[in-house]
Short mmCIF file of C-alpha atoms in Angstrom, two decimals:
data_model
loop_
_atom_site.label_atom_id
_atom_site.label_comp_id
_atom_site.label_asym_id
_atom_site.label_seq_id
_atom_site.Cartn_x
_atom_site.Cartn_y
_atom_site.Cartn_z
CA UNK A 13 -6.18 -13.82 16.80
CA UNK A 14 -7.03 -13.39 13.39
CA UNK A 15 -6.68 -9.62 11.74
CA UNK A 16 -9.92 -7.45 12.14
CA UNK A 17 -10.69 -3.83 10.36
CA UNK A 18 -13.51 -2.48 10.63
CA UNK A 19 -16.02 -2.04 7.49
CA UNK A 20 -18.13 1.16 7.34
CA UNK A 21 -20.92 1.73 4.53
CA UNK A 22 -19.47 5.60 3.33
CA UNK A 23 -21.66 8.15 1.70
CA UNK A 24 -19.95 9.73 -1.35
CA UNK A 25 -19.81 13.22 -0.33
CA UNK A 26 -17.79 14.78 -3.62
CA UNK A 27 -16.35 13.15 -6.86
CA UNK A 28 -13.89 15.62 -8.66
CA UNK A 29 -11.30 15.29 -11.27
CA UNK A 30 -7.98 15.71 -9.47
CA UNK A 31 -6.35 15.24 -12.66
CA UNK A 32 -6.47 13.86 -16.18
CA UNK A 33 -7.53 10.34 -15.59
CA UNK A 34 -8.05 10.40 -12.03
CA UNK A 35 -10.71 11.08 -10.19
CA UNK A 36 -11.11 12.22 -6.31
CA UNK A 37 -13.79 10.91 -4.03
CA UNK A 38 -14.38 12.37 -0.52
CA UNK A 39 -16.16 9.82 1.57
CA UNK A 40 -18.00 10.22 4.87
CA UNK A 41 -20.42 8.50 7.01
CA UNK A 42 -23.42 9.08 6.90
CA UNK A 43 -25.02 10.20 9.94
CA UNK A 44 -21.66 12.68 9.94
CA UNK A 45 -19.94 10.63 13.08
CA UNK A 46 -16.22 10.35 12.76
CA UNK A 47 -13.93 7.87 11.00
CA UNK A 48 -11.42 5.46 12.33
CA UNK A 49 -7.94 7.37 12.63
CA UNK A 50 -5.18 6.52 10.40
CA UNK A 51 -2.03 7.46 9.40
CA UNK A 52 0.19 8.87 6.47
CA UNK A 53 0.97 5.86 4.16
CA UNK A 54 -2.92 4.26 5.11
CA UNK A 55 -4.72 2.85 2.90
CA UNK A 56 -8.34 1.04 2.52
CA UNK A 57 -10.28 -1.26 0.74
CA UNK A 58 -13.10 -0.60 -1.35
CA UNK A 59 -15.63 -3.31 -1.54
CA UNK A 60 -17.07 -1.95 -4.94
CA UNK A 61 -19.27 -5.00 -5.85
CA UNK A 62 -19.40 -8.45 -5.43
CA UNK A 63 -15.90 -9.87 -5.69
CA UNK A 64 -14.39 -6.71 -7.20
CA UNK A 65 -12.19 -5.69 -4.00
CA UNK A 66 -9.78 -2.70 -4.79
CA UNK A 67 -6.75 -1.20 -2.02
CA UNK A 68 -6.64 2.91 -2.17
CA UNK A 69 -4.32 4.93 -0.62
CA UNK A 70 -5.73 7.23 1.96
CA UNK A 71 -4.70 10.90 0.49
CA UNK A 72 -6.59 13.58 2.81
CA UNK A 73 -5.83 15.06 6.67
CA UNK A 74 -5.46 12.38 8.87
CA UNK A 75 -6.49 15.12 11.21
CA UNK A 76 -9.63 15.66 9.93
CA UNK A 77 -12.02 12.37 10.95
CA UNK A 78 -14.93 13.52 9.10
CA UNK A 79 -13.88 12.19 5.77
CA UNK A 80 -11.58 9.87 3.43
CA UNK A 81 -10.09 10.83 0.61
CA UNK A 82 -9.30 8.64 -2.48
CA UNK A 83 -7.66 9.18 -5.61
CA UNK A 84 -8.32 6.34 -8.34
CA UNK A 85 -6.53 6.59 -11.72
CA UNK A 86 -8.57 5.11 -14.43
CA UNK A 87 -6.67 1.83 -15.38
CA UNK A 88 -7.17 0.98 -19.14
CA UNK A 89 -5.41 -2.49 -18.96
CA UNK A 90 -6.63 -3.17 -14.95
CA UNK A 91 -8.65 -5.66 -13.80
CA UNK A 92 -12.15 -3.61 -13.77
CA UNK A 93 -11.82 -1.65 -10.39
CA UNK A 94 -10.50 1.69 -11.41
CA UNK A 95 -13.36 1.78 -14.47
CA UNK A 96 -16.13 1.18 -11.77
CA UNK A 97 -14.92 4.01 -9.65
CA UNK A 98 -14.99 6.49 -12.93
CA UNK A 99 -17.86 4.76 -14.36
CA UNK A 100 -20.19 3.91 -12.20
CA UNK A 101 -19.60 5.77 -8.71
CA UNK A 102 -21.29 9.23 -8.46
CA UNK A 103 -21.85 11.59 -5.78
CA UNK A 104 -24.41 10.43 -3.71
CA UNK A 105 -23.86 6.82 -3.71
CA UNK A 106 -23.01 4.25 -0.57
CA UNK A 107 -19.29 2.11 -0.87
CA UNK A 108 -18.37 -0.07 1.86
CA UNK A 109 -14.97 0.74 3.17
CA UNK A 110 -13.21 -1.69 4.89
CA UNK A 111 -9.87 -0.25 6.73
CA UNK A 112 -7.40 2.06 7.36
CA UNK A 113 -4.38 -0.58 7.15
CA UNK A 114 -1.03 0.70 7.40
CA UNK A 115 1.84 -1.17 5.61
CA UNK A 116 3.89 1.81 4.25
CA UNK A 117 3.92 4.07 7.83
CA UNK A 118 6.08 7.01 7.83
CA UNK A 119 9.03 6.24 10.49
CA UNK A 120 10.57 9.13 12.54
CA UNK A 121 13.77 10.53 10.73
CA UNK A 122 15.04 14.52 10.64
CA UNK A 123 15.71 13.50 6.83
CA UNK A 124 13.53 12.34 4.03
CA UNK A 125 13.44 12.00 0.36
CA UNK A 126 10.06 11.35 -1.13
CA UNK A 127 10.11 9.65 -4.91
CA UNK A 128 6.36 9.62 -6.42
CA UNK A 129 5.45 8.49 -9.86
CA UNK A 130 2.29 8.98 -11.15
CA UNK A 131 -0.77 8.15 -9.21
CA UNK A 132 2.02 7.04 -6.84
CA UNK A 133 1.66 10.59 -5.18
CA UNK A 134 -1.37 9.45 -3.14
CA UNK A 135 0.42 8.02 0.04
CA UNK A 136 3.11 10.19 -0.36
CA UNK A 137 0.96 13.34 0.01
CA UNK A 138 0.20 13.15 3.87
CA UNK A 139 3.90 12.43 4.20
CA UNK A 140 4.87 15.36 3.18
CA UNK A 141 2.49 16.99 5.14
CA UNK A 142 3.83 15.51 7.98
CA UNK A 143 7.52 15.46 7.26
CA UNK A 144 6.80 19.14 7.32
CA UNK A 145 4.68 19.72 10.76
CA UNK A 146 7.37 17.46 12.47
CA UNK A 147 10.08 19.93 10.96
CA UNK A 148 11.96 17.58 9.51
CA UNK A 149 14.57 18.25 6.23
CA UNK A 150 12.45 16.52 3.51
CA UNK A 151 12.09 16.85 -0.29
CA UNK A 152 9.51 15.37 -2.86
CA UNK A 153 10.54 14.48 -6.51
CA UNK A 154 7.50 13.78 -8.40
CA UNK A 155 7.47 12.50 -11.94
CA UNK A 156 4.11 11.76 -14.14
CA UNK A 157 3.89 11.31 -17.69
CA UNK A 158 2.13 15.10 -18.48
CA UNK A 159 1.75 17.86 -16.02
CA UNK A 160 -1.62 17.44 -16.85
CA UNK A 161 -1.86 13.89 -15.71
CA UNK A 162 0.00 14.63 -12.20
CA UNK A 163 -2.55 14.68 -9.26
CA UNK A 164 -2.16 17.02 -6.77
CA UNK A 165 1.14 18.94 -8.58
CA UNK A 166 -0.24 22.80 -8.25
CA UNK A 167 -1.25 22.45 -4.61
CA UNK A 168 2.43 20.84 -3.75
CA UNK A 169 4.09 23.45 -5.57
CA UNK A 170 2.20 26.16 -3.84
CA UNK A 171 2.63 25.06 -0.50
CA UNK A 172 5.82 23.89 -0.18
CA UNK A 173 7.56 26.03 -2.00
CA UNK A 174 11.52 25.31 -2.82
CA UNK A 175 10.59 21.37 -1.30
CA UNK A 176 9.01 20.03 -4.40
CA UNK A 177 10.25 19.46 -7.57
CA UNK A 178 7.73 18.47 -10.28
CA UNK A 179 9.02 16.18 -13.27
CA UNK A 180 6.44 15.68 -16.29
CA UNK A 181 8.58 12.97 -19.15
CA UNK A 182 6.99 15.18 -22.00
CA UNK A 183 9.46 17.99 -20.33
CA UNK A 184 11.92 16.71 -18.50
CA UNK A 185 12.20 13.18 -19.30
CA UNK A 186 12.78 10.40 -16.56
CA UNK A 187 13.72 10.94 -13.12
CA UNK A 188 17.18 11.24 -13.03
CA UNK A 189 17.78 8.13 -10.25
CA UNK A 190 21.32 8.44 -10.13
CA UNK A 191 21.30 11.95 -9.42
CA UNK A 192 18.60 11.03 -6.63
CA UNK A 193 20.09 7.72 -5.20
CA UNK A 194 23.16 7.38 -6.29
CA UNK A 195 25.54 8.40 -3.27
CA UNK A 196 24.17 7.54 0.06
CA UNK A 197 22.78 9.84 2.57
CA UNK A 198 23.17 9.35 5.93
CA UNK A 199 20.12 9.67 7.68
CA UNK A 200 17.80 9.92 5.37
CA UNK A 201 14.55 7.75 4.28
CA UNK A 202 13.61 7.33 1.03
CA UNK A 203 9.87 6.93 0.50
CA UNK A 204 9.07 5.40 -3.02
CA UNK A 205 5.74 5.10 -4.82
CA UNK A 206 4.65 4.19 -8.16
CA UNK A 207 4.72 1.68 -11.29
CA UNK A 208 7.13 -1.32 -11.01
CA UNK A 209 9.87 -0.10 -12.88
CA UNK A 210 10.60 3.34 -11.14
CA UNK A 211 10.46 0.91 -8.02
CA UNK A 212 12.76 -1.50 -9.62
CA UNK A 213 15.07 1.23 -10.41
CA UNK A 214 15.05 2.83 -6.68
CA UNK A 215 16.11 -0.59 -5.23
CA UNK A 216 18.63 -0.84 -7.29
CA UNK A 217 20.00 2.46 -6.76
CA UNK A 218 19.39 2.10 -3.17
CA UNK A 219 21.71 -1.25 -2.73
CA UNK A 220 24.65 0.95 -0.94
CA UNK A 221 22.29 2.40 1.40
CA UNK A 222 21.71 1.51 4.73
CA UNK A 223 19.75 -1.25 5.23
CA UNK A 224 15.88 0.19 5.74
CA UNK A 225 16.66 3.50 4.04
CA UNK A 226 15.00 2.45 1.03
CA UNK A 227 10.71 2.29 2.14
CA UNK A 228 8.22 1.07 -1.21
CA UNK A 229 4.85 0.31 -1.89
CA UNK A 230 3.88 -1.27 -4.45
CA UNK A 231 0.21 -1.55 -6.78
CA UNK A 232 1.13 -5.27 -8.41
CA UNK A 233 3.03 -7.75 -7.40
CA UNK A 234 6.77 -7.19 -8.39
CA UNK A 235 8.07 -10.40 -10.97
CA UNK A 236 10.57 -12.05 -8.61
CA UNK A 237 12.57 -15.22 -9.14
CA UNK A 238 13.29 -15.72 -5.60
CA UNK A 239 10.55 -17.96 -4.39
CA UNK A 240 11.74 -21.47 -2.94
CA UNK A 241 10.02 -24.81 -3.71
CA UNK A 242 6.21 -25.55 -3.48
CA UNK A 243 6.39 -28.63 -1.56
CA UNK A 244 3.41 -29.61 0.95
CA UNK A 245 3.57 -29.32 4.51
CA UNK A 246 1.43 -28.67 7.38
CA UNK A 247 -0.19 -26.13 8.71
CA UNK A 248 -1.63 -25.93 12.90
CA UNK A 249 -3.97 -23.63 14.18
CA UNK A 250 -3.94 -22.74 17.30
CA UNK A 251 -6.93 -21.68 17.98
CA UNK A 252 -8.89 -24.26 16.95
CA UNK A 253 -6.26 -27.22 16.97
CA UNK A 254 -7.23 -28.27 14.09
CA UNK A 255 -3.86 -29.48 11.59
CA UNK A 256 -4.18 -29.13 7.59
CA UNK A 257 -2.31 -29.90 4.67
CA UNK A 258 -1.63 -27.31 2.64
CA UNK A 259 -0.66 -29.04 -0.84
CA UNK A 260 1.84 -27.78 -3.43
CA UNK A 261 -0.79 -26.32 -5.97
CA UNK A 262 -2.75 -25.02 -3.30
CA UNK A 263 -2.25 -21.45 -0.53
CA UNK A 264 -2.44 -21.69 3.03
CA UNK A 265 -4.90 -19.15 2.49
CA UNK A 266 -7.46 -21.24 0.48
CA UNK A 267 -6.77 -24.59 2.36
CA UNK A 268 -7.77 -22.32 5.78
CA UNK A 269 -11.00 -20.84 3.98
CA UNK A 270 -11.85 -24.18 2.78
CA UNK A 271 -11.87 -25.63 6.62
CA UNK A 272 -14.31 -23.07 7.37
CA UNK A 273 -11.96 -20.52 9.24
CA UNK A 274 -12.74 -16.86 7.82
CA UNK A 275 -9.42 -15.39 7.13
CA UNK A 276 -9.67 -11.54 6.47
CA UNK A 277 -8.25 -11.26 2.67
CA UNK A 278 -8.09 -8.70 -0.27
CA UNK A 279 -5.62 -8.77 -2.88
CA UNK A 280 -4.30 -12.33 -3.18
CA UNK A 281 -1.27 -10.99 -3.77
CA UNK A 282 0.93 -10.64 -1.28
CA UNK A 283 0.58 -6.73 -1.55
CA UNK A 284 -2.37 -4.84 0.72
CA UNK A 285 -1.33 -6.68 3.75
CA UNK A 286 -4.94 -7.51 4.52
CA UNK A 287 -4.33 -11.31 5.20
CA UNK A 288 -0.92 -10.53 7.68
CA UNK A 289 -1.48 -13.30 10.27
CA UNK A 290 0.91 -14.27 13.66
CA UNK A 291 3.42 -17.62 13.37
CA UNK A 292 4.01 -19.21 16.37
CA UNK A 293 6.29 -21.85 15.29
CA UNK A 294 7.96 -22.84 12.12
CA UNK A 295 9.81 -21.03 9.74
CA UNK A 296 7.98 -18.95 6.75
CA UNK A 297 8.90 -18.75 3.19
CA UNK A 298 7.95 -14.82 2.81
CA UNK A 299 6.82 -14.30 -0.85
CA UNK A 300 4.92 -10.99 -0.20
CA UNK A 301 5.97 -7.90 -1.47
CA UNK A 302 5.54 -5.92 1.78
CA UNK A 303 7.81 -7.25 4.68
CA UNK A 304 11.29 -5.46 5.38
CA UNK A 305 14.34 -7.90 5.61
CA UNK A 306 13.94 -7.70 8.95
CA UNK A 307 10.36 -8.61 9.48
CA UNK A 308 11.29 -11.55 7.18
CA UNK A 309 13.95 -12.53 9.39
CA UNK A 310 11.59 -12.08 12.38
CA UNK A 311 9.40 -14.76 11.25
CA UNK A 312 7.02 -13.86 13.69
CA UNK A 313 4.28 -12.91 11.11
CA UNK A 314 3.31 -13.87 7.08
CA UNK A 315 0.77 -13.10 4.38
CA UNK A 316 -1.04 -16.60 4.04
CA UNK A 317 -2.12 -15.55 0.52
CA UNK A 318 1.07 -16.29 -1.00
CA UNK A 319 3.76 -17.22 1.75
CA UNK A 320 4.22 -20.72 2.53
CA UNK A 321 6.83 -22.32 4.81
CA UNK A 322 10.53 -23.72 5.12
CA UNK A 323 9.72 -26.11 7.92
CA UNK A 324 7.64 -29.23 7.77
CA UNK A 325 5.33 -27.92 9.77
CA UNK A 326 3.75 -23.70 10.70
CA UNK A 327 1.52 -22.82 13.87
CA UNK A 328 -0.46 -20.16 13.27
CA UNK A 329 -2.62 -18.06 15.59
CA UNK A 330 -5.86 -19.12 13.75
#
């Protein structure tokens, strides 16, 4: 059956500047009724206008079901998203919020190490929460260009004391990776958020570690040489029976849509996970950004906005 969320139209109940460039909306329904649960690592859409779709990490109490919190750095060289939210969003107004999703879920461990960089911080700040009401060992190393500019970096340094240490680069410089990830720990998780190259960096670091240790999310697509070759094939769904060609220039995604079979679909991507749909039969060719190694070798689901297939033929459960 094809992925459903649910879409709620959210009263913004407080705008306020969480840091330099980044501003913090609280959103809530309404009529004051509670919110679909989620977890630490959630995140939803925000359907800010016509074709401008945007993926925010969910950065309040999942506890608390009267609101949603959002933090949205203003994006200079983005894609228009970020400068609606700080240009044109004010207390007051309606957003329709479509979500929670969870691709970056916290897994059980008595060990983790949490790696934010920049606006990064967002998913990683229920985590921590968490990590600390289950008990477990856990430290945060949190890097941003200026203390100014680092969301969130008082309150974690208040309240977790001798767990969290804060990195500006004006001060510090870069976070020292090898010192963090350099010998393998046993144990341990390592949650990573932030721009491409600090991500970059903590895989490669990472490669000794037990396979899994390393957990990322990702904003953007990361630049990746590995995809295999575009050639057509075919595409069932099972729902409807109906058989498709999905050419080489062309995603399964589109070629679905343009059969008239609504597809649920955000980012294009490969990165929100909005789009994750069931395979039956036939072998993917995973080009997300989101799937483990393990889910990959699964096979048993794919992101039709970007995946295509290694067998002549895919069944999918659409």
């Amino acid at each position: 059956m094809p992925v459903t969320e649910p879409e709620l139209d959210l009263k913004v109940a407080g705008r306020t500047i969480a840091a330099e460039g980044v501003v913090l909306l609280r959103l809530v329904r309404p009529d004051g009724g509670p919110l679909p649960p989620w977890t630490p690592g959630a995140h939803v859409d925000l359907l800010l206008a016509p074709g401008l779709v945007r993926q925010y990490s969910l950065c309040g109490d999942p506890a608390d079901p009267s609101a949603f919190q959002v933090a949205v750095l203003r994006e200079p060289a983005g894609r228009g998203g970020s400068a609606y939210v700080h240009d044109r969003v004010a207390e007051g107004d309606t957003i329709r919020v479509r979500g929670p999703r969870n691709r970056f879920a916290l897994a059980e461990s008595s060990r983790y190490l949490f790696v934010a960089g920049g606006i990064g911080v967002t998913p990683i700040l229920p985590m921590v929460e968490e990590a600390a009401r289950r008990g477990a060992d856990w430290r945060l190393v949190y890097g941003g260009r200026t203390r100014a500019s680092m969301a969130f970096a008082d309150r974690l340094a208040r309240d977790h004391p001798g767990r969290v240490e804060l990195c500006p680069q004006d001060e510090t410089g870069l976070l020292d990776l090898d010192a963090l990830l350099g010998v393998p720990r046993a144990g341990t998780l390592v949650y990573c958020c932030g721009p491409e190259p600090l991500l970059a960096a903590a895989k490669e670091r990472c490669a000794s570690w037990p396979e899994g240790a390393l957990r990322v999310e990702r904003f953007a697509p990361a630049a990746t040489d590995e995809a295999g070759p575009s050639a057509a094939f075919e595409v069932e769904l099972a729902l409807t029976g109906t058989t498709l060609t999905v050419p080489e220039d062309r995603s399964i995604l589109e070629v679905v849509e343009e059969a008239g079979v609504a597809v649920l679909s955000s980012c294009r991507e490969g990165t929100c996970g909005t789009c994750e749909t069931v395979v039956l039969d036939g072998v993917p060719d995973h080009r997300d950004h989101l799937l483990t190694e393990q889910e990959r070798a699964a096979g048993d689901v794919m992101f039709v906005c970007v995946s295509r297939a290694r067998s002549p033929r895919l069944v999918l459960e659409l």
